[in-house]
Tab-separated table of C-alpha atoms and ligand atoms in Angstrom:
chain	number	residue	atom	x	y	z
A	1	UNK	CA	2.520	-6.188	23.144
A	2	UNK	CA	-0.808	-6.665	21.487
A	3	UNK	CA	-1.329	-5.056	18.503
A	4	UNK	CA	-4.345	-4.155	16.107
A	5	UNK	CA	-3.689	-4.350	12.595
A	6	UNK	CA	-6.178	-2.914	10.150
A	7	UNK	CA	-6.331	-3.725	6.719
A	8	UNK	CA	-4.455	-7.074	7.802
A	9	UNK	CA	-6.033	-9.274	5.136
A	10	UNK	CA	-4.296	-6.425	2.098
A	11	UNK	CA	-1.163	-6.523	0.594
A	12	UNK	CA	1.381	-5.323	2.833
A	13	UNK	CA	-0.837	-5.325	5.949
A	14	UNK	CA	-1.175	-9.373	5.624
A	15	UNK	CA	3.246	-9.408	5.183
A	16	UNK	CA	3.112	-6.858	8.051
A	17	UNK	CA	0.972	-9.519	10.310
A	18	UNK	CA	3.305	-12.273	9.401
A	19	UNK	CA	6.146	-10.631	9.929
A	20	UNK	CA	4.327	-9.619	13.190
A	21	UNK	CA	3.927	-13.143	14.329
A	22	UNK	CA	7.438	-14.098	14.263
A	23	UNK	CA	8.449	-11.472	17.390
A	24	UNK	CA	8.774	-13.018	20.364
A	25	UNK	CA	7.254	-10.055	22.437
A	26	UNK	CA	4.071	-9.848	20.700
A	27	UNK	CA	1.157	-11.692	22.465
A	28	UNK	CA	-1.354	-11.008	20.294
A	29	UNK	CA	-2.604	-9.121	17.047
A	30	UNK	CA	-5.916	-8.748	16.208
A	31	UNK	CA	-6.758	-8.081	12.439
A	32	UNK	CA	-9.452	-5.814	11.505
A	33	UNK	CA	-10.350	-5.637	8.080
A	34	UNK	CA	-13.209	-5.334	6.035
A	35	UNK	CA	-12.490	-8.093	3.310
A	36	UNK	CA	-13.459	-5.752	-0.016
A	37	UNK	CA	-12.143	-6.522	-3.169
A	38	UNK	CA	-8.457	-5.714	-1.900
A	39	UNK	CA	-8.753	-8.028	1.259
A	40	UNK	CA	-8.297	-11.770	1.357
A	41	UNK	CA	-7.955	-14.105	4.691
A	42	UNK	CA	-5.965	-16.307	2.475
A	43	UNK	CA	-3.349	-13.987	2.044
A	44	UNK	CA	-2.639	-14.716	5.964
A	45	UNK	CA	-2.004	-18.491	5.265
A	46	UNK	CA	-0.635	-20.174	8.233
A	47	UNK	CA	-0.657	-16.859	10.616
A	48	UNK	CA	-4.621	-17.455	10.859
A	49	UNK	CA	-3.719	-20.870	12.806
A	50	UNK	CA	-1.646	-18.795	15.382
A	51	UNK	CA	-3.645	-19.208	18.017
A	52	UNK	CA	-1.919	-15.551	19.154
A	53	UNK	CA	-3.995	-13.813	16.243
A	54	UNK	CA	-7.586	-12.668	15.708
A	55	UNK	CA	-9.325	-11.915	12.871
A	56	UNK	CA	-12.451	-9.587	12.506
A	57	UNK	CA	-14.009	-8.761	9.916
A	58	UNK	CA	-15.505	-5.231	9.765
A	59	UNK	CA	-15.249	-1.724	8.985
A	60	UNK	CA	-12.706	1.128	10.247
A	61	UNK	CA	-15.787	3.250	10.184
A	62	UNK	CA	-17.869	1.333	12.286
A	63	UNK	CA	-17.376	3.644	15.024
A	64	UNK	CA	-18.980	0.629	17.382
A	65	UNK	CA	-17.137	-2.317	16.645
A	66	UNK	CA	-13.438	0.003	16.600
A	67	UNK	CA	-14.089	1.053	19.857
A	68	UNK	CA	-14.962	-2.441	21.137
A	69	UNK	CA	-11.806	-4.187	19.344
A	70	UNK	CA	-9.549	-1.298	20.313
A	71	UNK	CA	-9.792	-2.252	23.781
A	72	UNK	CA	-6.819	-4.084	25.295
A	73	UNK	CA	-4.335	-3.062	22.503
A	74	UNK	CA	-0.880	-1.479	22.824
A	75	UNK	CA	-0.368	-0.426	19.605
A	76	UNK	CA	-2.225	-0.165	16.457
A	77	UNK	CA	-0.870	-0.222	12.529
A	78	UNK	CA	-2.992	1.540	10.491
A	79	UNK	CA	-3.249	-0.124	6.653
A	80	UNK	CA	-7.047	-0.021	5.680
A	81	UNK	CA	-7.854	1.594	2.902
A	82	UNK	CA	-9.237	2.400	-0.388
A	83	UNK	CA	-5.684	2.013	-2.075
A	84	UNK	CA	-5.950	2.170	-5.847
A	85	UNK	CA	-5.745	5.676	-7.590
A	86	UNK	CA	-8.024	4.580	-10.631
A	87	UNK	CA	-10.643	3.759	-7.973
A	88	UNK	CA	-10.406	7.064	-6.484
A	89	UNK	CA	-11.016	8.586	-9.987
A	90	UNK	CA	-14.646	7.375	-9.905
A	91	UNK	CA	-15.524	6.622	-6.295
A	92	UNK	CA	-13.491	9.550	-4.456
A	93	UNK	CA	-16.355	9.414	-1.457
A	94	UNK	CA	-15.756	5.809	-0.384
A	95	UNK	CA	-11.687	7.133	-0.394
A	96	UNK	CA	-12.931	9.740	2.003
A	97	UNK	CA	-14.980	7.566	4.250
A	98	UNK	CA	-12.536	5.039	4.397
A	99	UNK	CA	-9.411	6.773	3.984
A	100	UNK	CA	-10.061	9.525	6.355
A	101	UNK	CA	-12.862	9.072	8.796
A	102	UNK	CA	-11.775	5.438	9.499
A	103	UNK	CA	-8.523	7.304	10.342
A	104	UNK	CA	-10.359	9.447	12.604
A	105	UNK	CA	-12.742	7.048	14.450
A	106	UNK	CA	-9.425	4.661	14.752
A	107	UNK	CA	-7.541	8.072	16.727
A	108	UNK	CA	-10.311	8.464	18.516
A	109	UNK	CA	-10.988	4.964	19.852
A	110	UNK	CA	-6.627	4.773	20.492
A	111	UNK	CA	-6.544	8.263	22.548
A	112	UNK	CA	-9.424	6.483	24.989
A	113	UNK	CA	-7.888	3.666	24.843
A	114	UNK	CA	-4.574	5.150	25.997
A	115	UNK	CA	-2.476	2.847	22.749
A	116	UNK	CA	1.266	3.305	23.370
A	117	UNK	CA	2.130	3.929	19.571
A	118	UNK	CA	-0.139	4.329	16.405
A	119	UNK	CA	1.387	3.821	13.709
A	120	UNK	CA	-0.736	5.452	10.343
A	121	UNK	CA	0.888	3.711	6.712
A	122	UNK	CA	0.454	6.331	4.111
A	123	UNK	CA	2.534	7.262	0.936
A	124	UNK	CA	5.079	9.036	-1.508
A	125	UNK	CA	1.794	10.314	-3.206
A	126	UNK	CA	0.976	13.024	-0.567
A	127	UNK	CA	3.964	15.066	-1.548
A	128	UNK	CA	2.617	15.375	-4.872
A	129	UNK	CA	4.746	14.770	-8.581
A	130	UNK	CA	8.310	16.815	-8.287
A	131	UNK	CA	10.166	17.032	-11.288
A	132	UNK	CA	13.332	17.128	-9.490
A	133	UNK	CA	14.654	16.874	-6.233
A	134	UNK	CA	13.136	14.714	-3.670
A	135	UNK	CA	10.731	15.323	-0.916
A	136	UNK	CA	11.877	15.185	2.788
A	137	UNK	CA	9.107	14.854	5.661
A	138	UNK	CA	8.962	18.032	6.175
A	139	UNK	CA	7.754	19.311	2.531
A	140	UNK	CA	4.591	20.559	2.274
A	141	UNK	CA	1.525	18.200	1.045
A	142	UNK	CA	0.548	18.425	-2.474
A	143	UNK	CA	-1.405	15.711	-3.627
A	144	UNK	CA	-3.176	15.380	-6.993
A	145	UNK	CA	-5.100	12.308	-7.178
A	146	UNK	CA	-8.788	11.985	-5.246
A	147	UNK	CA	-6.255	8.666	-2.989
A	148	UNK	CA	-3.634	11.116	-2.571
A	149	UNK	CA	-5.673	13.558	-1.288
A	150	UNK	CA	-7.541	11.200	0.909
A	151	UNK	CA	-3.839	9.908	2.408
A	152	UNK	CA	-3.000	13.287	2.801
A	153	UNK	CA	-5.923	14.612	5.142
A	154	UNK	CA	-5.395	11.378	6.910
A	155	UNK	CA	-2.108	11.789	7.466
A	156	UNK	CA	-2.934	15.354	9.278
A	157	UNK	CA	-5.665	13.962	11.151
A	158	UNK	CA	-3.456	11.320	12.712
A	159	UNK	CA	-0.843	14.087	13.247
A	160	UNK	CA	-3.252	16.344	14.526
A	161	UNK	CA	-4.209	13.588	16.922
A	162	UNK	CA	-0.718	13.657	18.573
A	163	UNK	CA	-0.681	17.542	18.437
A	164	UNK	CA	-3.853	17.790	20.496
A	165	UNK	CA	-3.989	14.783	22.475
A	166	UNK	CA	-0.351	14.079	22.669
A	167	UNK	CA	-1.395	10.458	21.198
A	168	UNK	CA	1.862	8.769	20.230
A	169	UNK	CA	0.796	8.859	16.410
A	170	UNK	CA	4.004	8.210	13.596
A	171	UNK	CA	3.157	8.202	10.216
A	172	UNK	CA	5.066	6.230	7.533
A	173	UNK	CA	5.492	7.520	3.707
A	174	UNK	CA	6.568	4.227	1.844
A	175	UNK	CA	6.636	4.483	-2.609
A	176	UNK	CA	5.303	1.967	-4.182
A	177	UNK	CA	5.153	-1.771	-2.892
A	178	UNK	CA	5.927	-4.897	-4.668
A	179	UNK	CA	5.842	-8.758	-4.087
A	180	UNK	CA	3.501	-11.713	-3.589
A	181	UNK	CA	-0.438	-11.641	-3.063
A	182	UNK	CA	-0.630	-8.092	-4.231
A	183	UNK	CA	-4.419	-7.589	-5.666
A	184	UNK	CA	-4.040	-7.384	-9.895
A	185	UNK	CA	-4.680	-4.147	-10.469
A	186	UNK	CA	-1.772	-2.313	-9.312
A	187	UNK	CA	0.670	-2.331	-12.337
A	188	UNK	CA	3.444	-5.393	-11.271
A	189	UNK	CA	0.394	-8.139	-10.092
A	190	UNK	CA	-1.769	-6.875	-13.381
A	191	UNK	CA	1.156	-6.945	-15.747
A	192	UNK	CA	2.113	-10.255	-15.139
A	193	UNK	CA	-0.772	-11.984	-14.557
A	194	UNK	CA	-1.983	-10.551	-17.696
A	195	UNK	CA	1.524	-11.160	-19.651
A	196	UNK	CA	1.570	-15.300	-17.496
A	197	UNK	CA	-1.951	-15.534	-19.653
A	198	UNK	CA	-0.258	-14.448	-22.963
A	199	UNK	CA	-2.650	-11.458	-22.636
A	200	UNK	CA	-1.873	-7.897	-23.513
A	201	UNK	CA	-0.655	-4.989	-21.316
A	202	UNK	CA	-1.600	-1.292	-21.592
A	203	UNK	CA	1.362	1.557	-21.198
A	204	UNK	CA	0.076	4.912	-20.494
A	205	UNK	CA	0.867	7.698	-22.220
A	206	UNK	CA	4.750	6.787	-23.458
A	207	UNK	CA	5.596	5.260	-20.159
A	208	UNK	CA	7.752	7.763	-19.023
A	209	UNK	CA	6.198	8.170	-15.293
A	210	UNK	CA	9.120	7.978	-12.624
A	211	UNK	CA	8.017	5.690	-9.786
A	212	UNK	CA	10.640	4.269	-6.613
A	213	UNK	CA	10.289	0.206	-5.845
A	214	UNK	CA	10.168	-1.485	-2.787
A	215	UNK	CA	9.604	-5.130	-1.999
A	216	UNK	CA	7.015	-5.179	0.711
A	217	UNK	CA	9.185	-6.974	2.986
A	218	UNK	CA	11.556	-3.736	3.721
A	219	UNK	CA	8.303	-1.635	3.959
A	220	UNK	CA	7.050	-3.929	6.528
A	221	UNK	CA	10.683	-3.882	8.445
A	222	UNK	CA	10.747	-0.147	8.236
A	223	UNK	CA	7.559	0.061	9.548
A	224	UNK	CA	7.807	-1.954	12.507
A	225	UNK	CA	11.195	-0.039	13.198
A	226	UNK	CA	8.877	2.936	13.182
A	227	UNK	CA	6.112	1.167	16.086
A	228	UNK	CA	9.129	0.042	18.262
A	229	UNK	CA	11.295	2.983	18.088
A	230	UNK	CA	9.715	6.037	16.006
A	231	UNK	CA	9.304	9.156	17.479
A	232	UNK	CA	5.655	10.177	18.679
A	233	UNK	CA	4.471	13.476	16.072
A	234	UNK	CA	7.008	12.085	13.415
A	235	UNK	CA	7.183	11.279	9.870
A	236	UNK	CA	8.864	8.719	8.638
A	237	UNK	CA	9.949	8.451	4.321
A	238	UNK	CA	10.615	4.973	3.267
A	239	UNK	CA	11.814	4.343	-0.415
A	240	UNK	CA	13.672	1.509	-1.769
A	241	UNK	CA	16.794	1.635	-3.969
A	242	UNK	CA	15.160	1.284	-7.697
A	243	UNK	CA	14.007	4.109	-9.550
A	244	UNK	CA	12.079	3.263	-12.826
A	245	UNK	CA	10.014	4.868	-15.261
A	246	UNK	CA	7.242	2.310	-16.321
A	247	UNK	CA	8.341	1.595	-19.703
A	248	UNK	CA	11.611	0.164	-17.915
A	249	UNK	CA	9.053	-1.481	-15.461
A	250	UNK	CA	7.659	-2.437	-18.283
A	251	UNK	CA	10.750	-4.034	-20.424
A	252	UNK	CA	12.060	-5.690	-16.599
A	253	UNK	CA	7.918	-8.009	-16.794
A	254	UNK	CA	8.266	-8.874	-20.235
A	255	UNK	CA	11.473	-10.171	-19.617
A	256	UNK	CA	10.705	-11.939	-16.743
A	257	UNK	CA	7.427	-13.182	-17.915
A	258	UNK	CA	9.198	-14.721	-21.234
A	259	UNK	CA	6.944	-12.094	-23.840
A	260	UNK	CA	8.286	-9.311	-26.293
A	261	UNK	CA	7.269	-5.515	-26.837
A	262	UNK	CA	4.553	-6.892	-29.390
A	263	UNK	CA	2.542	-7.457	-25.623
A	264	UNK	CA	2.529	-3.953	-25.123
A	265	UNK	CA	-0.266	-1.123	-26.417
A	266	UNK	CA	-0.153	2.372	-25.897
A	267	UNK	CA	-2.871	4.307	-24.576
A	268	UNK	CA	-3.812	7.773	-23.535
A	269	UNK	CA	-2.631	8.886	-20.580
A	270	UNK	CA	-4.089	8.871	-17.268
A	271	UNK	CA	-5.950	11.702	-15.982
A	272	UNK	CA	-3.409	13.288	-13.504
A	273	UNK	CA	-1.002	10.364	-13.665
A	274	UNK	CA	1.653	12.123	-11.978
A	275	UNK	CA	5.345	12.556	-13.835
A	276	UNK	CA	7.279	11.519	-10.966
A	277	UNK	CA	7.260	10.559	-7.413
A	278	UNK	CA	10.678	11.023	-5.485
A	279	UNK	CA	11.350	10.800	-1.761
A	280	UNK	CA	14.076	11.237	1.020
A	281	UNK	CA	14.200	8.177	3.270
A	282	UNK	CA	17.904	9.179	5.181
A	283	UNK	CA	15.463	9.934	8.515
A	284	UNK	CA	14.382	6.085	8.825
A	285	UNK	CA	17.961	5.215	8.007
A	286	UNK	CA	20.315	7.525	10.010
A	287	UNK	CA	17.329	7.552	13.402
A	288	UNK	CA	16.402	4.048	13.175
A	289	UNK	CA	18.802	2.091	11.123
A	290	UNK	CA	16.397	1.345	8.599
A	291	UNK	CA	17.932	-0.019	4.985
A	292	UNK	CA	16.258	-2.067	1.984
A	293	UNK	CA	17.443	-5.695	2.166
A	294	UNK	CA	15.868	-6.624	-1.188
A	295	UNK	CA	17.552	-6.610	-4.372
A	296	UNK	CA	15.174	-4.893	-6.725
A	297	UNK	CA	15.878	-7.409	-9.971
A	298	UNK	CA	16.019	-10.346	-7.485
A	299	UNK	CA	12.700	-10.015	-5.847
A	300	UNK	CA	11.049	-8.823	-8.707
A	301	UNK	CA	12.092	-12.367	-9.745
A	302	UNK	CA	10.530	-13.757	-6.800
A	303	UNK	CA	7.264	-11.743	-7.607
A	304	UNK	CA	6.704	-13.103	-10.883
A	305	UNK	CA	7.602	-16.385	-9.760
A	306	UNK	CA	4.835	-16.488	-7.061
A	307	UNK	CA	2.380	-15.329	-9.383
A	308	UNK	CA	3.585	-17.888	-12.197
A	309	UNK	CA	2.855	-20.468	-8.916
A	310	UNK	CA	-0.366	-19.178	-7.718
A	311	UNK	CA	-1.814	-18.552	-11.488
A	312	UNK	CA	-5.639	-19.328	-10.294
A	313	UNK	CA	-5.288	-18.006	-6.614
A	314	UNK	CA	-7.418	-15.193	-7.707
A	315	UNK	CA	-8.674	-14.260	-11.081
A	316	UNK	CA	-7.011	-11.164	-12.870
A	317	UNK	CA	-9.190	-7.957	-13.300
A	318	UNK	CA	-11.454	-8.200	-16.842
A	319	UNK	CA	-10.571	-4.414	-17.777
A	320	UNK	CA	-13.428	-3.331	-16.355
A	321	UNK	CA	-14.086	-5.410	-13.233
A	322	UNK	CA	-15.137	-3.660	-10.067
A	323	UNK	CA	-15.931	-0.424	-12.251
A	324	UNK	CA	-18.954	0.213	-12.951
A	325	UNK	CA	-19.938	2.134	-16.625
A	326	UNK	CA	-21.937	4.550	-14.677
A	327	UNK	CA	-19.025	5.529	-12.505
A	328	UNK	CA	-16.395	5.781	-15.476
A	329	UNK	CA	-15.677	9.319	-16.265
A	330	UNK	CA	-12.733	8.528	-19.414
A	331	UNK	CA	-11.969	5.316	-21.123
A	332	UNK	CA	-8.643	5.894	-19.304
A	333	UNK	CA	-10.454	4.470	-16.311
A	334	UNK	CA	-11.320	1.235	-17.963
A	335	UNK	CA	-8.082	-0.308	-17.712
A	336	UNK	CA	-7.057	-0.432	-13.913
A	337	UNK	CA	-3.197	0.370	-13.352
A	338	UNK	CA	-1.413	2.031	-10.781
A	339	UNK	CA	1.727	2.991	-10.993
B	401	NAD	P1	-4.733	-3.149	-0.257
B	401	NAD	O1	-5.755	-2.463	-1.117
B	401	NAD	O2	-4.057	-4.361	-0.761
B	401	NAD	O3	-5.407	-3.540	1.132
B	401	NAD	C1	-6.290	-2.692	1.804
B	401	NAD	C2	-6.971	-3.523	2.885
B	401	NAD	O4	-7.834	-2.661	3.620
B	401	NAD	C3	-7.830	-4.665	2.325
B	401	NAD	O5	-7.601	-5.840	3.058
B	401	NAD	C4	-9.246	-4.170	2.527
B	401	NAD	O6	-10.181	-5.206	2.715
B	401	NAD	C5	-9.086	-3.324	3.787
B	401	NAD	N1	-10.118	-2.311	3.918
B	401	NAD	C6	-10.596	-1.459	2.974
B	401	NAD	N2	-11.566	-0.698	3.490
B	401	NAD	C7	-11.704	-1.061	4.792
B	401	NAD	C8	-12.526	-0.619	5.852
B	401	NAD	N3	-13.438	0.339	5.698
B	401	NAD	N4	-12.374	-1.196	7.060
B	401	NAD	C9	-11.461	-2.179	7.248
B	401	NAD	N5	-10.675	-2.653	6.277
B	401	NAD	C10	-10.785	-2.092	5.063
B	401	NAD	O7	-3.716	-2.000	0.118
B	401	NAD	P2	-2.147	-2.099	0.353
B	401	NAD	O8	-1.466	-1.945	-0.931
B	401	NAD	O9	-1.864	-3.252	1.232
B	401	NAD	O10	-1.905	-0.757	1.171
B	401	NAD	C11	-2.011	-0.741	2.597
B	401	NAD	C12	-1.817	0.683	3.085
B	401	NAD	O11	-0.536	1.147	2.667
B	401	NAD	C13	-2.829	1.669	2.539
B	401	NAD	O12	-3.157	2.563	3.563
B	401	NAD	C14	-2.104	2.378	1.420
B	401	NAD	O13	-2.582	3.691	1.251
B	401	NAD	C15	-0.679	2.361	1.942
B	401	NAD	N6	0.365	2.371	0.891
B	401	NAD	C16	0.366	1.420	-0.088
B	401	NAD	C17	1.392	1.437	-1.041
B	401	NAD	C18	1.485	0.401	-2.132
B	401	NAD	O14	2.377	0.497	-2.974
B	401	NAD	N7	0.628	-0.605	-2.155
B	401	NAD	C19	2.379	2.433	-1.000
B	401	NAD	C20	2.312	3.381	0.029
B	401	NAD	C21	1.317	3.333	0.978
């Protein structure tokens, strides 16, 4: 198998890679990634001596340079993109471009290039906040958020790639992602590099927004499940076992990072920060035999461990880094957190 990764050098796309490289059946993945803000080649380590893997650096919507790396690949997994909500507040056309016509020129260039299985990583966000209940794959799409709309339309144009093409498309819904080399801005990595610092943390509204946990590592095994054995046209949900709201995030870092409550201000909510996120994942589990191996408290553990090991690897986010004032549209914005 030789697979295309985009987004490699990200969070979960760079675990995904690794994790990747240790099958005996794949011959060779090629990254493709575009190394903003979000993407680092050192968060490959040792994979970029493999001599099975190649990186490139460049854009999903570089219609050009897709097509010509496309070539020769089996199967493609789909992680590039603009991933952080705040961002999409203030810049919702470079979530667009990337988010959705990099999905499209990346079907495109697959369908010609006959792949055997794309595989499209979106999120828990599409479905939109649900007070109760959760949402099973086949709920309809109701996104708030300028990302969550832009993971939503992708989502459909992969889909709609499969539906009119018959290219084997899946797409993946995972919640929210946790563990090493995660970029500072989402709120574990930001917390607790801020808190490792003796810095302050910022709570929004009175942290009561509902959000499900899971270490990257199980996203990254439920995803490959889905490439080796997902059904072409099909949506996958996968969750993890730890619902929190993120004032008990919140208490679980301080702890963790050794500081008290005095750490933590309160500050106007988000705009749109949705109440509550909640998915089915029994599809994944009962179809594929997909279940969370982490232990939430455990890795979370981990996490703050590898931070507290790799405090200057990169430097946290000033508030207001990689924001610019003109963009801005509430002082909510200033203080990047995802949650
Ligand atoms: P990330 O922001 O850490 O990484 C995104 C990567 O995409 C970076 O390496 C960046 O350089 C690259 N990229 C951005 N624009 C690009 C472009 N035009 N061309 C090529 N590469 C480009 O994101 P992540 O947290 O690793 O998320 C990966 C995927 O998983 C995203 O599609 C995201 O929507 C989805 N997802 C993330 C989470 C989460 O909790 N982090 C949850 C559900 C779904």
């Amino acid at each position: 198998m030789n697979v295309l990764v985009t987004g490699g050098a990200g969070f979960i796309g760079s675990h995904y890679v690794k994790e990747l490289l240790r099958a005996d059946d794949v011959a060779r993945v090629t990254v493709l990634d575009a190394l903003t803000y979000a993407g680092h080649r050192e968060n490959l380590g040792e994979a970029l001596l493999d001599p099975r893997l190649t990186f490139v650096e460049g854009s999903v919507v570089d219609a050009a340079l897709v097509e010509q790396v496309m070539a020769g690949h089996t199967h493609v997994v789909h992680f590039a993109a603009e991933s952080h909500v705040d961002r999409s507040l203030v810049r919702g056309a470079l979530s667009v471009q990337t988010n959705v016509l990099g999905t499209q020129i990346l079907v495109d260039a697959a369908y010609r290039h006959q792949v055997q299985r794309f595989v499209h990583a979106s999120t828990d966000e599409v479905y939109g906040p649900l007070t109760t209940g959760a949402a099973t794959e086949d709920d309809p799409l109701r996104p708030t958020v300028p990302y969550a709309a832009s993971k939503a339309a992708s989502d459909l144009i992969a889909l709609s790639a499969y539906r009119t093409y018959g290219l084997p498309v899946c797409v993946t819904r995972s919640s929210n992602n946790f563990g090493p080399a995660q970029y500072p801005e989402k709120i574990i990595p930001l917390f607790v590099t801020r808190l490792l610092r003796g810095e302050p943390v910022t709570v929004h509204g009175r942290g009561e927004h509902m959000r499900n946990w899971l270490h990257v590592s199980d996203n990254c095994a439920g995803i490959d499940l889905v490439r080796r054995g997902g059904t072409p046209g099909e949506v996958y949900n996968i969750g993890g076992g730890t619902d929190l709201t993120s004032r008990e995030l919140s208490g679980e870092l301080l702890r963790l990072c050794g500081a008290d409550w005095d750490s933590v201000r309160y500050i106007p909510d988000r705009r749109a920060n949705d109440i509550r996120y909640a998915m089915k994942w029994d599809k994944i589990a009962n179809q594929l035999g997909y279940e969370p191996q982490r232990d939430f408290h455990e890795a979370l553990s981990d996490t703050v461990e590898w931070y507290r090991r790799n405090r200057d690897r990169r430097a946290p986010l000033t508030p207001t880094s990689g924001i610019t004032r003109q963009h801005a549209i509430s002082d909510t914005t200033q203080e990047p957190q995802h949650v």
